[in-house]
Short mmCIF file of the C-alpha atoms (twelve columns), coordinates in Angstrom:
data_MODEL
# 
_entry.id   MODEL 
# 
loop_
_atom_site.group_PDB 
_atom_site.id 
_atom_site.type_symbol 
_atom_site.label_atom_id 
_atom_site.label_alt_id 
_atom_site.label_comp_id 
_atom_site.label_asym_id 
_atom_site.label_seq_id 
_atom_site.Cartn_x 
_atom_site.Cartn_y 
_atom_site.Cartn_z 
_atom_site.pdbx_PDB_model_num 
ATOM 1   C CA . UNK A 1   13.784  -59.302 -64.326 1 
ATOM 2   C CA . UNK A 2   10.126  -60.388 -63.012 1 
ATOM 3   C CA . UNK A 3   8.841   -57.087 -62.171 1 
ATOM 4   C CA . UNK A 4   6.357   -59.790 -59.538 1 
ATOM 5   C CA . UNK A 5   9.366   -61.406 -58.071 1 
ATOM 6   C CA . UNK A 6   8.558   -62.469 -54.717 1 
ATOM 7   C CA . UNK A 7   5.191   -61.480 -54.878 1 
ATOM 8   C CA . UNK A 8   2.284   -64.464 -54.455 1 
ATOM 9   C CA . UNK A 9   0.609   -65.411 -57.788 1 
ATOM 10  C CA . UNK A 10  -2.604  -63.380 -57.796 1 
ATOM 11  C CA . UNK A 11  -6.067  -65.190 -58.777 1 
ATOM 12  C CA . UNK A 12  -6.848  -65.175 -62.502 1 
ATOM 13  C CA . UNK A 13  -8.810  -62.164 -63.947 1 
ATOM 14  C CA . UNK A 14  -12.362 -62.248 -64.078 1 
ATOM 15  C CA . UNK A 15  -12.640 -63.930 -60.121 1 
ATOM 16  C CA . UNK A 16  -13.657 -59.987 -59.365 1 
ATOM 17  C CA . UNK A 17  -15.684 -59.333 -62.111 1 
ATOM 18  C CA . UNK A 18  -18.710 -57.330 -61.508 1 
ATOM 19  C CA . UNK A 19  -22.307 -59.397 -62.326 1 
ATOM 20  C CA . UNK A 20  -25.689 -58.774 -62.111 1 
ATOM 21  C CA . UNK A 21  -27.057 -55.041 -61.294 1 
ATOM 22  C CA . UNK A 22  -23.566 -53.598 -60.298 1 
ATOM 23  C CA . UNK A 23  -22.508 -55.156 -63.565 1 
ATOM 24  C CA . UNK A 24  -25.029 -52.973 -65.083 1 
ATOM 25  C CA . UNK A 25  -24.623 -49.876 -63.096 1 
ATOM 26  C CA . UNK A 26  -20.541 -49.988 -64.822 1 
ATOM 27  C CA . UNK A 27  -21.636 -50.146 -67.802 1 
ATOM 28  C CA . UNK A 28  -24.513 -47.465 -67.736 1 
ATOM 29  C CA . UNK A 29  -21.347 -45.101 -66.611 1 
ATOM 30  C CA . UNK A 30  -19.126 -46.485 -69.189 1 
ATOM 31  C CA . UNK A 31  -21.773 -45.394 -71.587 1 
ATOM 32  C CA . UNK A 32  -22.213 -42.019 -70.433 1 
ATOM 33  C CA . UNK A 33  -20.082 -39.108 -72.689 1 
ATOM 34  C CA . UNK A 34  -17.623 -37.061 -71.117 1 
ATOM 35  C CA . UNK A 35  -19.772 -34.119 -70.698 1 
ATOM 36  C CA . UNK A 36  -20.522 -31.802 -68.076 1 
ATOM 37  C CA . UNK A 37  -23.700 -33.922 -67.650 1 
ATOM 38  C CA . UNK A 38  -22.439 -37.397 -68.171 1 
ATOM 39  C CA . UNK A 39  -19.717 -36.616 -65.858 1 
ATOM 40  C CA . UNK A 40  -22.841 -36.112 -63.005 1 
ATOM 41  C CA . UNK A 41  -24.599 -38.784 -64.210 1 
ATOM 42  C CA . UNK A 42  -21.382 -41.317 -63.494 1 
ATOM 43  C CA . UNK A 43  -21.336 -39.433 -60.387 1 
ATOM 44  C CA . UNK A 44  -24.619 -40.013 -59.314 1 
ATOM 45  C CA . UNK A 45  -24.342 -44.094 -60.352 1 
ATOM 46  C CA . UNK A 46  -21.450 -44.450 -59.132 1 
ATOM 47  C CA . UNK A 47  -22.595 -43.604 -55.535 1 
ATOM 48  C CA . UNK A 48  -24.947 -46.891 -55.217 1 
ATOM 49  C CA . UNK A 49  -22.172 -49.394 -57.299 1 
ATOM 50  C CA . UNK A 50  -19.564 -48.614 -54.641 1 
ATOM 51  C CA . UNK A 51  -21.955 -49.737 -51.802 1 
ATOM 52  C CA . UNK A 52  -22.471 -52.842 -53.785 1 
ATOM 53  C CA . UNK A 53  -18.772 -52.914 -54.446 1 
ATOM 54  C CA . UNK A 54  -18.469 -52.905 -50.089 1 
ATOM 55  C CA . UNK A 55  -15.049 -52.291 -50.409 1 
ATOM 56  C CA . UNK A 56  -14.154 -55.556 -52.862 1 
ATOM 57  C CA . UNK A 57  -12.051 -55.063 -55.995 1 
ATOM 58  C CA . UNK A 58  -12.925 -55.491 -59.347 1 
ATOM 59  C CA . UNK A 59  -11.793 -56.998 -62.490 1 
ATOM 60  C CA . UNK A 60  -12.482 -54.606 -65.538 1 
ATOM 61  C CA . UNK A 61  -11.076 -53.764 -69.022 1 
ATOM 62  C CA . UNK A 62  -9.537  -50.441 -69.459 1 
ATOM 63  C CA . UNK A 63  -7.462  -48.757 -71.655 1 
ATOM 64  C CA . UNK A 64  -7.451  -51.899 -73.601 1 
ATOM 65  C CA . UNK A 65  -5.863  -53.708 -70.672 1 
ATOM 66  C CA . UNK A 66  -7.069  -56.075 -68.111 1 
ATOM 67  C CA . UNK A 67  -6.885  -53.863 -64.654 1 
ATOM 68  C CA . UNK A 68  -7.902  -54.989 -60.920 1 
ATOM 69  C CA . UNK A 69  -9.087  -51.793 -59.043 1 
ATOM 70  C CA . UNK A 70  -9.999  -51.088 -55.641 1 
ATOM 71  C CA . UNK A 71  -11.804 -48.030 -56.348 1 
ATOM 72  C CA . UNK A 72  -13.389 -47.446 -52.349 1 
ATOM 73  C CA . UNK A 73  -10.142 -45.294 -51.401 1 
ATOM 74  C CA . UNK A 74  -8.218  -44.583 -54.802 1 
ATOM 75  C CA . UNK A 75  -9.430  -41.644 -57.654 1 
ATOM 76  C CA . UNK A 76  -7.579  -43.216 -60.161 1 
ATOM 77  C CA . UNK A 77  -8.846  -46.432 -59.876 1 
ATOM 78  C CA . UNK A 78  -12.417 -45.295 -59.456 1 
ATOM 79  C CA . UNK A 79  -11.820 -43.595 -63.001 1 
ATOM 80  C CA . UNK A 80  -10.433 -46.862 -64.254 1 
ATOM 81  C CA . UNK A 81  -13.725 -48.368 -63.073 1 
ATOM 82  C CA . UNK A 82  -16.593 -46.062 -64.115 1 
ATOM 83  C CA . UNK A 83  -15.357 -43.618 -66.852 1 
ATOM 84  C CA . UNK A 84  -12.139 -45.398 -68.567 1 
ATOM 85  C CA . UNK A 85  -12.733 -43.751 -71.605 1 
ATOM 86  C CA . UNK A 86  -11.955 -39.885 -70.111 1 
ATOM 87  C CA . UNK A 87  -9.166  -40.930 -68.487 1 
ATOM 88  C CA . UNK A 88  -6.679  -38.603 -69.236 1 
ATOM 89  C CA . UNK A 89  -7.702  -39.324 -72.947 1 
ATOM 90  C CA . UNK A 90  -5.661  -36.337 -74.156 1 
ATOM 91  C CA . UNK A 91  -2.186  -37.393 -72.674 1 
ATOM 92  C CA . UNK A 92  -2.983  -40.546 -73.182 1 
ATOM 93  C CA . UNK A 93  -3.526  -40.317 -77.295 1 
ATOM 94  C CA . UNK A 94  -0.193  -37.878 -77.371 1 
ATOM 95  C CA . UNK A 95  1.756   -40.461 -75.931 1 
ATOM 96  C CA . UNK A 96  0.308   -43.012 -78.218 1 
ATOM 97  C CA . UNK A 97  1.575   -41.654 -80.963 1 
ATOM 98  C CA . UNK A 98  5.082   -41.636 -79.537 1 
ATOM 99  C CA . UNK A 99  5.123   -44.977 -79.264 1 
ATOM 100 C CA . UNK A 100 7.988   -46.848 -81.606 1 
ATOM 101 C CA . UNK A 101 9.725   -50.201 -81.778 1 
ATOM 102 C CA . UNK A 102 12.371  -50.231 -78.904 1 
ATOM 103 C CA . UNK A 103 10.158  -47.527 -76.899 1 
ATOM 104 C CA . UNK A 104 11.474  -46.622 -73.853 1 
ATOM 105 C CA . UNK A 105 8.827   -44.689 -71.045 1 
ATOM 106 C CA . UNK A 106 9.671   -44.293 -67.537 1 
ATOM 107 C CA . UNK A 107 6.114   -43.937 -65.394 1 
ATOM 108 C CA . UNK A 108 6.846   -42.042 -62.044 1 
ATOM 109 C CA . UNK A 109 4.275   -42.172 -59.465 1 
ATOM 110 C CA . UNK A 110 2.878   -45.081 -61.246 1 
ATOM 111 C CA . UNK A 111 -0.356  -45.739 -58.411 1 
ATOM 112 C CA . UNK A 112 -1.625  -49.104 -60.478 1 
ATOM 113 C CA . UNK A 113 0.041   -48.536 -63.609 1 
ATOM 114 C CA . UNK A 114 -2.530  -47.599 -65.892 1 
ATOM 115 C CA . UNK A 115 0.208   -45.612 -68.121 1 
ATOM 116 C CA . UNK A 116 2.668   -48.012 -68.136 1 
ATOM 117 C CA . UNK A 117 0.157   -50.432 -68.898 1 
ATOM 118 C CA . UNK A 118 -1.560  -48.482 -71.540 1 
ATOM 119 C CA . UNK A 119 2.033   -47.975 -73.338 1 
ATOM 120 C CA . UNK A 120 3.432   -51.700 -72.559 1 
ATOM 121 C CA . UNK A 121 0.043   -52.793 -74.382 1 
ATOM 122 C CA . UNK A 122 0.736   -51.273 -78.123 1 
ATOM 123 C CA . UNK A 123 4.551   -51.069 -77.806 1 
ATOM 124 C CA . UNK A 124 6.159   -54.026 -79.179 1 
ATOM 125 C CA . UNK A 125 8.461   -56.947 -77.349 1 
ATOM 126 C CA . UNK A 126 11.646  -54.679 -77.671 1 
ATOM 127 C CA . UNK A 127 10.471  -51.963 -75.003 1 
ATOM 128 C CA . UNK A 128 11.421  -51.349 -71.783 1 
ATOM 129 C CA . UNK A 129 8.372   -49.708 -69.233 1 
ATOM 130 C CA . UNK A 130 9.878   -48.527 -65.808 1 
ATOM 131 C CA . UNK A 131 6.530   -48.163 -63.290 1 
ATOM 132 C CA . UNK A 132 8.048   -46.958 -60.442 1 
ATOM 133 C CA . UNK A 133 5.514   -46.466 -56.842 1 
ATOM 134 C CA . UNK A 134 6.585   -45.860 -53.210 1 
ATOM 135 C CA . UNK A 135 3.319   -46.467 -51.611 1 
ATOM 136 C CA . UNK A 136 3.772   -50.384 -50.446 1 
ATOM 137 C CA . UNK A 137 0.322   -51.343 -50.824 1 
ATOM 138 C CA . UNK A 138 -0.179  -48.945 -54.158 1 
ATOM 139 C CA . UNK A 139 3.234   -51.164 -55.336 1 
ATOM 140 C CA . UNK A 140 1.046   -54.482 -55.084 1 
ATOM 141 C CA . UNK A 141 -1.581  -53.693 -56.765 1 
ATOM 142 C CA . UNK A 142 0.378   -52.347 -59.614 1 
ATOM 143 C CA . UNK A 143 2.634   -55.635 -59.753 1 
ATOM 144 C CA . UNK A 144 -0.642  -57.284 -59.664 1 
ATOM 145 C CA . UNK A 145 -2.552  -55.609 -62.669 1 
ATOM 146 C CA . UNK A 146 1.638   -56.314 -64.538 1 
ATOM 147 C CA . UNK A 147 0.799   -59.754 -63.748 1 
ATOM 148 C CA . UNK A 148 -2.619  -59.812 -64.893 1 
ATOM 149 C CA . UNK A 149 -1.365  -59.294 -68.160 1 
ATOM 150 C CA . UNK A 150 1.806   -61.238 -68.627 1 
ATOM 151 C CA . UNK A 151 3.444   -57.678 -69.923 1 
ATOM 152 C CA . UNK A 152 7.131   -58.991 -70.226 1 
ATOM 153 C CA . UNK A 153 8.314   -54.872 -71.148 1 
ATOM 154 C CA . UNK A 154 7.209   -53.597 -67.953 1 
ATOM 155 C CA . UNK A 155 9.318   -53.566 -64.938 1 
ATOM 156 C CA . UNK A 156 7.677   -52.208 -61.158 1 
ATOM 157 C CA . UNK A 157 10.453  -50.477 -58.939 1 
ATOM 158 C CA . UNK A 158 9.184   -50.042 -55.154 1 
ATOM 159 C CA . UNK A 159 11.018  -46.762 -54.474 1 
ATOM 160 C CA . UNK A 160 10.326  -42.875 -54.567 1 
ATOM 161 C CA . UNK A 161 12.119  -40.641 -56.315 1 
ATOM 162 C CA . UNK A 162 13.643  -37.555 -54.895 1 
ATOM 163 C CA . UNK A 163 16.557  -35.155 -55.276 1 
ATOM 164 C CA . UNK A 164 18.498  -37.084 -52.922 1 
ATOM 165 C CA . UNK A 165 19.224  -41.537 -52.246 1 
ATOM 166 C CA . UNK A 166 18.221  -42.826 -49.465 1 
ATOM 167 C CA . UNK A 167 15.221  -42.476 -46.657 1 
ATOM 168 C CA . UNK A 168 12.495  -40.304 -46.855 1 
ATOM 169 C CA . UNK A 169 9.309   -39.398 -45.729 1 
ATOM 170 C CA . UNK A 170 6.459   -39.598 -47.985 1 
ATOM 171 C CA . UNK A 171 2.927   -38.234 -46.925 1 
ATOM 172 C CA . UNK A 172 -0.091  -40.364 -47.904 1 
ATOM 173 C CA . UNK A 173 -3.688  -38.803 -48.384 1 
ATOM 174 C CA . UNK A 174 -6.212  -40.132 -46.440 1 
ATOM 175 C CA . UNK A 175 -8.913  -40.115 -48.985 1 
ATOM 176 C CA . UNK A 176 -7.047  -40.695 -51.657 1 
ATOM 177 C CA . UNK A 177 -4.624  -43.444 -51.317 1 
ATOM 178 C CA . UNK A 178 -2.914  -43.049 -54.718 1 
ATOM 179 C CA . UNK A 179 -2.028  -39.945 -54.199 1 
ATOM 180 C CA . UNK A 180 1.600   -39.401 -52.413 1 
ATOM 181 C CA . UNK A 181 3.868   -36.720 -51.944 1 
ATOM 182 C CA . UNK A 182 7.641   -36.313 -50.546 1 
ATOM 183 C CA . UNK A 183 6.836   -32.703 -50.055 1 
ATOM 184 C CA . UNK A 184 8.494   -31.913 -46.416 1 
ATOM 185 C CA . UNK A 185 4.904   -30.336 -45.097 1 
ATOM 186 C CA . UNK A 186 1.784   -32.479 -45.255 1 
ATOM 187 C CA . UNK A 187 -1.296  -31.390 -45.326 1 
ATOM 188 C CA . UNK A 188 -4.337  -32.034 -45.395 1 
ATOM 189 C CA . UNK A 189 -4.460  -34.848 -42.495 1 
ATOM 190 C CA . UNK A 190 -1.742  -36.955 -45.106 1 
ATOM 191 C CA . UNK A 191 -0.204  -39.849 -43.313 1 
ATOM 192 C CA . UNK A 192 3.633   -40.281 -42.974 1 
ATOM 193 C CA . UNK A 193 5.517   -43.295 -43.996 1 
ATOM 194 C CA . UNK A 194 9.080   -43.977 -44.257 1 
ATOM 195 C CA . UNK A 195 10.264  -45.396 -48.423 1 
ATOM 196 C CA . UNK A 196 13.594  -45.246 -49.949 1 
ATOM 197 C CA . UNK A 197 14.452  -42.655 -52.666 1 
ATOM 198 C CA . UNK A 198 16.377  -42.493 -55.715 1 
ATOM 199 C CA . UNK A 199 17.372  -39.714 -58.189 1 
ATOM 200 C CA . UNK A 200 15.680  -40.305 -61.560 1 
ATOM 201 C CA . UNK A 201 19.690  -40.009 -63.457 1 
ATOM 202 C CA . UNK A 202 20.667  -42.529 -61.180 1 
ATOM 203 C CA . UNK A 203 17.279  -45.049 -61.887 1 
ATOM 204 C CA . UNK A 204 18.434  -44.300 -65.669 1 
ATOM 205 C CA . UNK A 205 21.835  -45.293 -65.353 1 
ATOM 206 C CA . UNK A 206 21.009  -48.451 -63.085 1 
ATOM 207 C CA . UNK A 207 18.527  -49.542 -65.436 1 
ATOM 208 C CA . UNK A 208 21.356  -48.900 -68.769 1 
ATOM 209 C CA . UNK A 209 18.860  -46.759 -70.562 1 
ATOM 210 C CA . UNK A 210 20.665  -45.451 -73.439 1 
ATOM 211 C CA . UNK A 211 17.467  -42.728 -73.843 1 
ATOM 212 C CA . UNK A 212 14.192  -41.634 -72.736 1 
ATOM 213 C CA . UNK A 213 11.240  -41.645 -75.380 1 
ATOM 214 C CA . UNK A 214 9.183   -40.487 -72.755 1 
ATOM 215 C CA . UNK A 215 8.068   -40.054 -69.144 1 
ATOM 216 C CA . UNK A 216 5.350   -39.325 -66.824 1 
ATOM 217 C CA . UNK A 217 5.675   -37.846 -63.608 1 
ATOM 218 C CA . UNK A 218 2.420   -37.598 -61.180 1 
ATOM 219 C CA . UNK A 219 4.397   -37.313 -57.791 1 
ATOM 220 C CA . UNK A 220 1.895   -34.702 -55.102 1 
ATOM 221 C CA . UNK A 221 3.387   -31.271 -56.634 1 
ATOM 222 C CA . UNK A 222 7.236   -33.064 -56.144 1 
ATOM 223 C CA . UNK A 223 7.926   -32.638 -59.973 1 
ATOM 224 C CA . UNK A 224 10.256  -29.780 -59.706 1 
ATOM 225 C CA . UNK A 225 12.455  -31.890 -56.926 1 
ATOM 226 C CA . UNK A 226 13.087  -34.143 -58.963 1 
ATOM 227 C CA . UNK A 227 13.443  -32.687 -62.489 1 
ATOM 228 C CA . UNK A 228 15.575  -29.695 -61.482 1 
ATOM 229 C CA . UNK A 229 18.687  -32.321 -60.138 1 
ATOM 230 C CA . UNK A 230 17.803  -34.517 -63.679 1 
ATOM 231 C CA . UNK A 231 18.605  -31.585 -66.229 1 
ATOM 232 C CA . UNK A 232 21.297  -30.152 -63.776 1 
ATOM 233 C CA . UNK A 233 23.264  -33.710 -64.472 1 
ATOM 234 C CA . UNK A 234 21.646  -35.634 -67.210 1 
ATOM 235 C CA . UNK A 235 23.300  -35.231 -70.868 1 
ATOM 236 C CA . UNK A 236 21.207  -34.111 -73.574 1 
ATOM 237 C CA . UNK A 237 21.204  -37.590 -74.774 1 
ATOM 238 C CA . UNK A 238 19.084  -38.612 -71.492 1 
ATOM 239 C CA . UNK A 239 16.022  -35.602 -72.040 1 
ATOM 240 C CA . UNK A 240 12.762  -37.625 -72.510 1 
ATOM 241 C CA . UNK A 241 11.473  -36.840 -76.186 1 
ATOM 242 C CA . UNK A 242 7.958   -36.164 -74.474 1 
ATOM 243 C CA . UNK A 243 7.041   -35.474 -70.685 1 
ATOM 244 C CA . UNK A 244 3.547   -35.697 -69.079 1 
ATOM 245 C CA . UNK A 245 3.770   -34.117 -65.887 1 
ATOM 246 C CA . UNK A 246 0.557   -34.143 -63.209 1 
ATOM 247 C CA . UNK A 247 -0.013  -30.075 -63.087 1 
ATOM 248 C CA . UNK A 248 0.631   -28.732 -59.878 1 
ATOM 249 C CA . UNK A 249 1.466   -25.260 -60.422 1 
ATOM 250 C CA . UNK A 250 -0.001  -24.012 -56.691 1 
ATOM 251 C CA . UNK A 251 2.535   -26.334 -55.006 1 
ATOM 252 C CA . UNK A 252 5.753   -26.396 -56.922 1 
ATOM 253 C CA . UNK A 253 8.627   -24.975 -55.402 1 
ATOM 254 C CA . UNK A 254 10.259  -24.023 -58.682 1 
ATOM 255 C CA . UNK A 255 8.892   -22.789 -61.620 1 
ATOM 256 C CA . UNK A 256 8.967   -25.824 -63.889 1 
ATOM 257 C CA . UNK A 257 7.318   -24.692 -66.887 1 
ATOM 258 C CA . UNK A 258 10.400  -22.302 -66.890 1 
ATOM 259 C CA . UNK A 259 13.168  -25.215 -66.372 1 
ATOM 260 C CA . UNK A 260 11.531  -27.197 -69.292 1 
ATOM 261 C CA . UNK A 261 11.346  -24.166 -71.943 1 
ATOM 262 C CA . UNK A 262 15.036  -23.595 -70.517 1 
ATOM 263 C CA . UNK A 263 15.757  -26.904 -71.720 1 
ATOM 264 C CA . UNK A 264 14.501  -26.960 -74.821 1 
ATOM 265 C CA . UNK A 265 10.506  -28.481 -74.223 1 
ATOM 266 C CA . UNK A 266 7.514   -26.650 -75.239 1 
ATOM 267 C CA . UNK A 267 4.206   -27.123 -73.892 1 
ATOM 268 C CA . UNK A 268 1.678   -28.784 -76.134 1 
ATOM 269 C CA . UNK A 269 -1.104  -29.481 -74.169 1 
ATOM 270 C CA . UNK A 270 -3.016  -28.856 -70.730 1 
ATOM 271 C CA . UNK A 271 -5.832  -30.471 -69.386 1 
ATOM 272 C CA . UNK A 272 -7.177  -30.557 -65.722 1 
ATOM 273 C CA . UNK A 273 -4.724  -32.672 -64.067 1 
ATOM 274 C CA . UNK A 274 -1.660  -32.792 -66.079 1 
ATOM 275 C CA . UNK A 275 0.696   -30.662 -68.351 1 
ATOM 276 C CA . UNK A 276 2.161   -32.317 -71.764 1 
ATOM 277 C CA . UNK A 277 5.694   -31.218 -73.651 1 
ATOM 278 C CA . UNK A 278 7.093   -32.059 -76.283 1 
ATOM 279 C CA . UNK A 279 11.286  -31.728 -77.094 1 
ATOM 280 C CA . UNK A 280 12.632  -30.386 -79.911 1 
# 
């Protein structure tokens, strides 16, 4: 299936590319190591490229991918832009090495897919990449970046995923448009929208997947609501092999490092934003 069907063709990459002095700025941050005092220095750069920017998006490689990022509203796409090779290097280079022929990762909360474009870009033609994003206009610029590089493996799904099918409502932060949760209490000024939802065993068994390699959830502290129903209904045969989940231990409603030692994961990394286990 076109993961782009019925979207409009987007313009070729490189129409957004950055030139002249903000061309320069991105690559002085690029350049800077991921150090307390490189991470200041991108900081302090990045300030004046984003006025130059005015709110435009960019074309950029990342993660050895072409990306299109509209960095004036979204974290993750401002890390794309400025510091691409800190982002989430640690998760990133675990998965990597999970990566086989036939690999099968399911990206939930995919914002502009740069993990299911990272994996669809060293797994071969035989792999399937779910990206799956509930924020409508987060959901076009990830189709958009699939498109941008012709990634047959990847499939987007416009939907949010929940312990329960059907309507929901999902808050949106202000600031920080990537960032979503279907948490019932919003805070921080987060607008409400109305998506569908699916349960992640039912996505699996629409989609036939005999397995999980792997998966990433990064879903506003909603891990929990979604994981607990999986393992409650899921055969063994479904567990992902390896799960990167965003770390929200202040706002999960279960304790979710418990369910996953319960079911057989240990925890083999932790970085700022995200937890990583491993099965078996």
């Amino acid at each position: 299936m076109d993961p782009a069907q019925g979207m409009d063709e987007v313009e070729p990459f490189g129409t957004y590319a950055p030139r002249g002095f903000l061309r320069r700025l991105v690559e002085m941050t690029r350049s800077f190591p991921d150090t307390w005092l490189g991470r200041r220095g991108v900081i302090l750069l990045r300030r004046p490229a984003m006025a130059m920017l005015g709110g435009r998006p960019a074309d950029v490689e990342a993660l050895g991918v072409h990306v299109r990022v509209r960095p004036d509203n979204n974290i993750c796409e401002k890390r794309l832009l400025f510091a691409p090779a800190s982002f989430d290097a640690v998760e990133l280079s675990i998965l990597e090495k999970h990566i086989r022929p036939g690999f099968i990762f399911l990206d939930v909360g995919a914002n502009v897919g740069a993990y299911a474009l990272f994996a669809a870009a060293r797994a071969d033609a035989t792999s399937r990449i779910l990206a799956i994003e509930p924020q409508p206009s987060m959901y076009d610029r990830l189709v958009a970046n699939i498109q941008l590089n012709d990634f047959p493996t990847i499939k987007a799904m416009e939907c949010a995923v929940a312990d329960r099918t059907g309507d929901l409502t999902l808050f949106i932060d202000v600031k920080n448009s990537g960032e979503s949760s279907v948490k019932i209490v919003a805070v921080g000024g987060a607008e409400p929208i109305k998506v569908a939802a699916k349960r992640l065993l039912d996505i699996v068994r629409e989609e036939g997947f005999p397995r999980l390699d792997a998966g990433k959830l990064d879903v506003g502290g909603a891990e929990g609501l979604i994981l607990d129903p999986f393992f409650a209904d899921a055969p063994e045969s479904l567990y992902p092999g390896l799960l990167i989940v965003e770390n929200g231990t202040g706002r999960w409603q279960i304790d979710l490092v418990d369910l996953l030692d319960r079911h057989g994961y240990r925890k083999v990394a932790e970085t700022r934003l995200n937890l990583v286990f491993e099965r078996g």
